Short mmCIF file of C-alpha atoms and ligand atoms in Angstrom, two decimals:
data_model
loop_
_atom_site.label_atom_id
_atom_site.label_comp_id
_atom_site.label_asym_id
_atom_site.label_seq_id
_atom_site.Cartn_x
_atom_site.Cartn_y
_atom_site.Cartn_z
CA MET J 1 21.51 -8.58 6.33
CA ILE J 2 21.28 -10.13 9.80
CA ALA J 3 18.37 -7.87 10.80
CA GLU J 4 16.55 -8.75 7.55
CA ALA J 5 17.11 -12.49 8.10
CA LEU J 6 15.79 -12.21 11.66
CA LEU J 7 12.71 -10.26 10.57
CA TYR J 8 12.04 -12.84 7.85
CA ALA J 9 12.39 -15.73 10.29
CA ALA J 10 10.20 -14.05 12.91
CA THR J 11 7.46 -13.28 10.35
CA LEU J 12 7.38 -16.75 8.75
CA PRO J 13 5.45 -18.66 11.46
CA PHE J 14 2.70 -16.00 11.62
CA THR J 15 2.14 -15.93 7.87
CA SER J 16 -0.19 -18.32 6.07
CA LYS J 17 1.48 -20.62 3.54
CA PRO J 18 0.09 -18.96 0.38
CA HIS J 19 1.35 -15.56 1.58
CA ARG J 20 4.87 -16.60 2.59
CA LYS J 21 6.20 -15.82 -0.88
CA TYR J 22 5.46 -12.12 -0.20
CA ILE J 23 7.47 -11.86 3.03
CA ARG J 24 10.66 -11.13 1.08
CA TYR J 25 9.02 -8.05 -0.48
CA SER J 26 7.89 -6.75 2.92
CA VAL J 27 11.36 -7.29 4.42
CA ASN J 28 12.96 -5.48 1.45
CA LEU J 29 10.51 -2.61 1.96
CA TRP J 30 11.40 -2.51 5.68
CA SER J 31 15.10 -2.42 4.83
CA ARG J 32 14.81 0.31 2.19
CA ALA J 33 12.43 2.40 4.32
CA ASN J 34 15.00 2.33 7.14
CA ARG J 35 17.88 3.25 4.83
CA CYS J 36 15.88 6.06 3.19
CA SER J 37 14.01 7.23 6.29
CA ARG J 38 15.31 10.81 6.03
CA GLN J 39 14.32 11.16 2.34
CA TRP J 40 10.95 9.43 2.85
CA ALA J 41 9.98 11.38 5.99
CA GLU J 42 8.11 14.16 4.18
CA HIS J 43 6.11 11.67 2.09
CA GLU J 44 5.19 9.69 5.19
CA THR J 45 4.14 12.86 7.05
CA ASN J 46 2.04 14.01 4.07
CA THR J 47 0.32 10.61 3.88
CA ARG J 48 -0.46 10.61 7.61
CA ARG J 49 -1.77 14.19 7.30
CA ALA J 50 -4.17 13.19 4.48
CA ILE J 51 -5.46 10.25 6.53
CA LEU J 52 -5.92 12.46 9.61
CA ALA J 53 -7.91 14.93 7.48
CA ALA J 54 -10.13 12.05 6.30
CA ILE J 55 -10.65 10.92 9.92
CA ALA J 56 -11.62 14.49 10.86
CA GLY J 57 -14.29 14.38 8.13
CA CYS J 58 -15.93 11.19 9.49
CA LYS J 59 -19.21 11.91 11.28
CA GLN J 60 -19.25 8.41 12.75
CA ARG J 61 -16.13 6.50 13.78
CA ARG J 62 -17.11 2.88 14.21
CA THR J 63 -14.93 0.77 11.88
CA ALA J 64 -11.95 1.87 9.79
CA VAL J 65 -10.14 -0.35 7.28
CA VAL J 66 -6.61 0.34 6.05
CA LEU J 67 -5.68 -1.33 2.75
CA GLY J 68 -1.92 -1.81 2.27
CA SER J 69 -1.13 -1.05 5.92
CA GLY J 70 2.32 -2.66 5.49
CA LEU J 71 4.86 -1.40 8.00
CA LEU J 72 2.50 1.29 9.35
CA ARG J 73 5.10 3.93 8.53
CA ASP J 74 2.68 6.25 6.76
CA VAL J 75 -0.46 5.24 8.68
CA PRO J 76 -1.40 7.23 11.83
CA ILE J 77 -2.26 4.03 13.69
CA LYS J 78 -2.28 5.63 17.15
CA GLU J 79 -4.92 8.15 16.11
CA LEU J 80 -6.95 5.57 14.15
CA ALA J 81 -7.02 3.16 17.09
CA ALA J 82 -7.98 5.97 19.48
CA SER J 83 -10.71 7.37 17.19
CA PHE J 84 -12.49 4.22 15.93
CA ASP J 85 -14.16 1.34 17.77
CA THR J 86 -12.42 -1.13 15.44
CA VAL J 87 -9.52 -0.78 13.03
CA VAL J 88 -8.80 -3.48 10.44
CA LEU J 89 -5.37 -3.58 8.79
CA ILE J 90 -5.17 -5.52 5.52
CA ASP J 91 -2.02 -6.45 3.62
CA LEU J 92 -0.43 -9.46 1.92
CA VAL J 93 1.87 -9.77 4.93
CA HIS J 94 2.10 -8.28 8.42
CA VAL J 95 5.73 -8.43 9.51
CA ALA J 96 6.60 -9.57 13.04
CA THR J 97 7.49 -6.05 14.26
CA VAL J 98 4.01 -4.81 13.29
CA ARG J 99 2.34 -7.84 14.90
CA MET J 100 4.30 -7.25 18.12
CA LYS J 101 3.40 -3.57 18.23
CA MET J 102 -0.29 -4.35 17.75
CA ARG J 103 -0.24 -6.48 20.92
CA ARG J 104 0.01 -3.29 23.03
CA LYS J 105 -2.99 -2.25 25.10
CA ALA J 106 -3.58 0.86 22.96
CA TYR J 107 -4.15 -1.39 19.94
CA ARG J 108 -6.57 -3.91 21.47
CA ASN J 109 -9.20 -2.83 18.91
CA VAL J 110 -6.91 -3.47 15.90
CA ARG J 111 -7.36 -6.61 13.74
CA LEU J 112 -4.85 -7.86 11.19
CA ILE J 113 -5.95 -9.61 8.00
CA GLU J 114 -3.77 -11.12 5.27
CA ARG J 115 -5.44 -10.73 1.91
CA ASP J 116 -4.54 -10.20 -1.75
CA LEU J 117 -6.37 -7.00 -2.67
CA SER J 118 -5.52 -7.07 -6.38
CA GLY J 119 -8.42 -9.09 -7.84
CA TYR J 120 -5.94 -10.79 -10.19
CA ASP J 121 -7.08 -14.34 -9.38
CA ALA J 122 -10.74 -13.48 -10.06
CA LEU J 123 -9.78 -12.02 -13.42
CA ALA J 124 -7.68 -15.11 -14.22
CA ALA J 125 -10.76 -17.24 -13.41
CA GLY J 126 -12.79 -15.30 -15.97
CA GLU J 127 -14.79 -13.38 -13.37
CA GLN J 128 -15.44 -9.66 -13.15
CA PRO J 129 -12.89 -8.51 -10.55
CA GLU J 130 -14.37 -6.81 -7.51
CA PRO J 131 -11.35 -6.79 -5.20
CA LEU J 132 -12.97 -4.50 -2.63
CA GLY J 133 -16.40 -6.16 -2.77
CA PHE J 134 -15.74 -7.84 0.61
CA LEU J 135 -15.95 -4.41 2.25
CA ARG J 136 -19.74 -4.59 1.84
CA ASN J 137 -19.72 -7.27 4.53
CA VAL J 138 -17.72 -5.25 7.06
CA PRO J 139 -20.19 -4.04 9.69
CA TYR J 140 -20.42 -0.33 10.57
CA LEU J 141 -17.71 0.62 8.09
CA ASP J 142 -17.14 4.39 8.16
CA LEU J 143 -13.66 4.87 6.65
CA VAL J 144 -11.49 3.00 4.14
CA VAL J 145 -7.90 4.12 3.57
CA SER J 146 -5.84 2.93 0.60
CA ALA J 147 -2.34 3.65 1.89
CA ASN J 148 0.24 3.80 -0.89
CA LEU J 149 -1.01 0.46 -2.21
CA LEU J 150 -2.53 1.02 -5.65
CA SER J 151 0.69 1.40 -7.66
CA GLN J 152 1.94 -1.81 -6.00
CA ILE J 153 -1.19 -3.66 -7.11
CA GLY J 154 -0.41 -2.42 -10.63
CA ARG J 155 3.23 -3.54 -10.42
CA GLY J 156 2.36 -6.97 -9.03
CA ALA J 157 -0.33 -7.48 -11.67
CA GLN J 158 2.04 -6.37 -14.45
CA ARG J 159 4.69 -8.85 -13.30
CA ARG J 160 2.21 -11.74 -13.23
CA PHE J 161 0.60 -10.65 -16.51
CA GLU J 162 3.92 -10.68 -18.32
CA ALA J 163 4.59 -14.24 -17.15
CA GLU J 164 1.18 -15.57 -18.26
CA ARG J 165 -0.08 -13.31 -21.05
CA GLU J 166 -1.78 -16.14 -22.90
CA ARG J 167 -4.34 -16.81 -20.14
CA MET J 168 -5.05 -13.20 -19.14
CA PRO J 169 -7.18 -10.60 -20.94
CA GLU J 170 -5.57 -7.56 -22.56
CA GLY J 171 -5.84 -4.59 -20.25
CA THR J 172 -5.48 -6.74 -17.11
CA VAL J 173 -3.50 -4.12 -15.18
CA GLU J 174 -5.80 -1.24 -16.19
CA GLN J 175 -8.89 -3.28 -15.20
CA LEU J 176 -7.50 -4.04 -11.76
CA ILE J 177 -6.49 -0.44 -11.09
CA ALA J 178 -9.93 0.74 -12.20
CA ALA J 179 -11.62 -1.92 -10.01
CA HIS J 180 -9.75 -0.66 -6.93
CA LEU J 181 -10.76 2.94 -7.64
CA SER J 182 -14.40 2.08 -8.26
CA GLY J 183 -14.44 -0.10 -5.12
CA LEU J 184 -13.33 2.91 -3.10
CA SER J 185 -15.73 5.36 -4.66
CA ARG J 186 -18.93 3.36 -5.10
CA MET J 187 -19.63 2.34 -1.53
CA PRO J 188 -21.31 4.12 1.35
CA PHE J 189 -18.21 4.90 3.41
CA LYS J 190 -15.72 7.73 3.41
CA SER J 191 -12.49 6.86 1.60
CA CYS J 192 -8.97 8.21 1.55
CA LEU J 193 -6.79 7.27 -1.42
CA VAL J 194 -3.05 7.93 -1.27
CA THR J 195 -1.06 6.59 -4.19
CA ASP J 196 1.99 7.31 -6.28
CA VAL J 197 0.76 7.86 -9.84
CA SER J 198 3.98 8.21 -11.86
CA TYR J 199 7.76 8.10 -11.59
CA ALA J 200 10.74 9.67 -13.30
CA VAL J 201 14.40 8.63 -13.41
CA ILE J 202 16.42 11.84 -13.03
CA ASP J 203 20.19 12.40 -13.13
CA ARG J 204 22.34 14.70 -10.99
CA ASN J 205 21.82 17.56 -13.48
CA GLY J 206 18.05 17.30 -13.22
CA LYS J 207 17.70 15.68 -16.65
CA THR J 208 14.83 13.14 -16.92
CA HIS J 209 15.84 9.86 -18.58
CA GLU J 210 12.67 7.80 -18.18
CA GLU J 211 9.10 8.41 -17.09
CA ALA J 212 6.15 6.09 -16.53
CA ASP J 213 2.47 6.34 -15.62
CA LEU J 214 1.89 3.97 -12.71
CA MET J 215 -1.89 4.22 -13.22
CA HIS J 216 -1.60 2.91 -16.82
CA GLY J 217 -3.86 5.64 -18.17
CA VAL J 218 -6.67 5.07 -15.65
CA ALA J 219 -8.07 8.37 -14.37
CA VAL J 220 -7.61 9.00 -10.65
CA PRO J 221 -9.88 11.24 -8.54
CA ASP J 222 -9.04 14.93 -8.20
CA ALA J 223 -6.20 15.32 -5.72
CA ARG J 224 -6.63 17.41 -2.59
CA ALA J 225 -2.88 17.17 -2.00
CA ALA J 226 0.08 16.13 -4.15
CA TRP J 227 3.82 15.81 -3.57
CA ALA J 228 7.05 14.19 -4.75
CA TRP J 229 8.43 11.05 -3.05
CA PRO J 230 12.13 10.25 -3.65
CA VAL J 231 11.59 6.47 -3.57
CA VAL J 232 15.16 5.81 -4.78
CA PRO J 233 17.38 8.71 -3.72
CA ILE J 234 20.82 9.29 -5.27
CA GLY J 235 23.22 6.71 -3.85
CA GLU J 236 20.53 4.09 -3.10
CA GLU J 237 20.81 2.19 -6.39
CA SER J 238 23.17 4.42 -8.38
CA PRO J 239 25.58 7.28 -7.62
CA ASP J 240 24.17 9.29 -10.57
CA TYR J 241 20.42 8.69 -10.73
CA GLN J 242 17.40 9.04 -8.48
CA VAL J 243 13.82 7.87 -8.97
CA ILE J 244 11.15 10.36 -7.92
CA HIS J 245 7.49 9.31 -7.68
CA GLN J 246 4.57 11.75 -7.81
CA VAL J 247 1.95 11.05 -5.16
CA ILE J 248 -1.66 12.19 -4.88
CA ALA J 249 -4.10 12.12 -1.98
CA ALA J 250 -7.89 12.28 -2.37
CA TRP J 251 -10.41 12.05 0.46
C1 SAM N 1 4.52 1.05 -0.44
S1 SAM N 1 3.89 -0.13 0.67
C2 SAM N 1 2.76 0.82 1.66
C3 SAM N 1 3.38 1.28 2.91
C4 SAM N 1 2.49 1.19 4.13
N1 SAM N 1 1.25 1.94 3.96
C5 SAM N 1 3.25 1.64 5.36
O1 SAM N 1 2.77 2.55 6.08
O2 SAM N 1 4.32 1.07 5.63
C6 SAM N 1 2.77 -1.10 -0.28
C7 SAM N 1 2.09 -2.18 0.58
O3 SAM N 1 1.12 -2.80 -0.26
C8 SAM N 1 1.15 -4.20 0.01
N2 SAM N 1 0.62 -4.88 -1.19
C9 SAM N 1 1.15 -4.92 -2.43
N3 SAM N 1 0.35 -5.63 -3.26
C10 SAM N 1 -0.71 -6.03 -2.51
C11 SAM N 1 -1.88 -6.80 -2.80
N4 SAM N 1 -2.09 -7.32 -4.02
N5 SAM N 1 -2.76 -7.02 -1.80
C12 SAM N 1 -2.55 -6.53 -0.55
N6 SAM N 1 -1.47 -5.78 -0.22
C13 SAM N 1 -0.55 -5.55 -1.18
C14 SAM N 1 2.61 -4.51 0.28
O4 SAM N 1 2.75 -5.71 1.01
C15 SAM N 1 3.04 -3.26 1.05
O5 SAM N 1 2.89 -3.43 2.43
#
């Protein structure tokens, strides 16, 4: 609890006012990722491997953008910074430990941007959401990575949608997931999508008690790699149940 409080306090002054409400989520993620580091290691290695394969496929390496860079646990930041002229990390919040690390000499070409990548506010304003439209204005963009972000956009949108159904169109969550996917696929840069697409709650005997599609029925690109991610291992929230997410990578 003390480490979490310190991280929260250290992150607060660097975070713009509208984004401060998200710090708690990032600190919780930091805490859980540390507790579950052994069980998450394979997922993080697989994600980094997919991103490295996408980097290898880039003919030019001028600017790379990472969407949902978060704690940089599953992002090969050393290799990205060494391979590209400029690397831009985008998330709702960049915690203080990430900001401190990015001050090192090896990361002089890394920029941090706070941004809501969901498109929810545009949809609420009656506009056609184009949450990745800003990428058109990024000069010399050769690679965009969506790093375990898309399901979180869906979850955040679902939470907000449930609280304000009357002012939002039906199919809000589906529209925002589809907008992210089309933003990645319709532009002239190479992309690498890594996302969990579903989860199952499973007991100690291997019996599934609940399943859900995190993509809400929206079709994802064909996966070049897929794996299971024990997001909530046995003992984390319950002595009897675990929550396993299925992850895909496409590049
Ligand atoms: C599962 S974490 C990804 C982990 C991260 N790639 C890493 O290496 O630590 C999901 C990330 O998406 C970010 N996120 C969630 N919703 C977002 C949104 N609407 N816009 C931007 N980032 C968002 C969270 O802050 C979090 O850092």
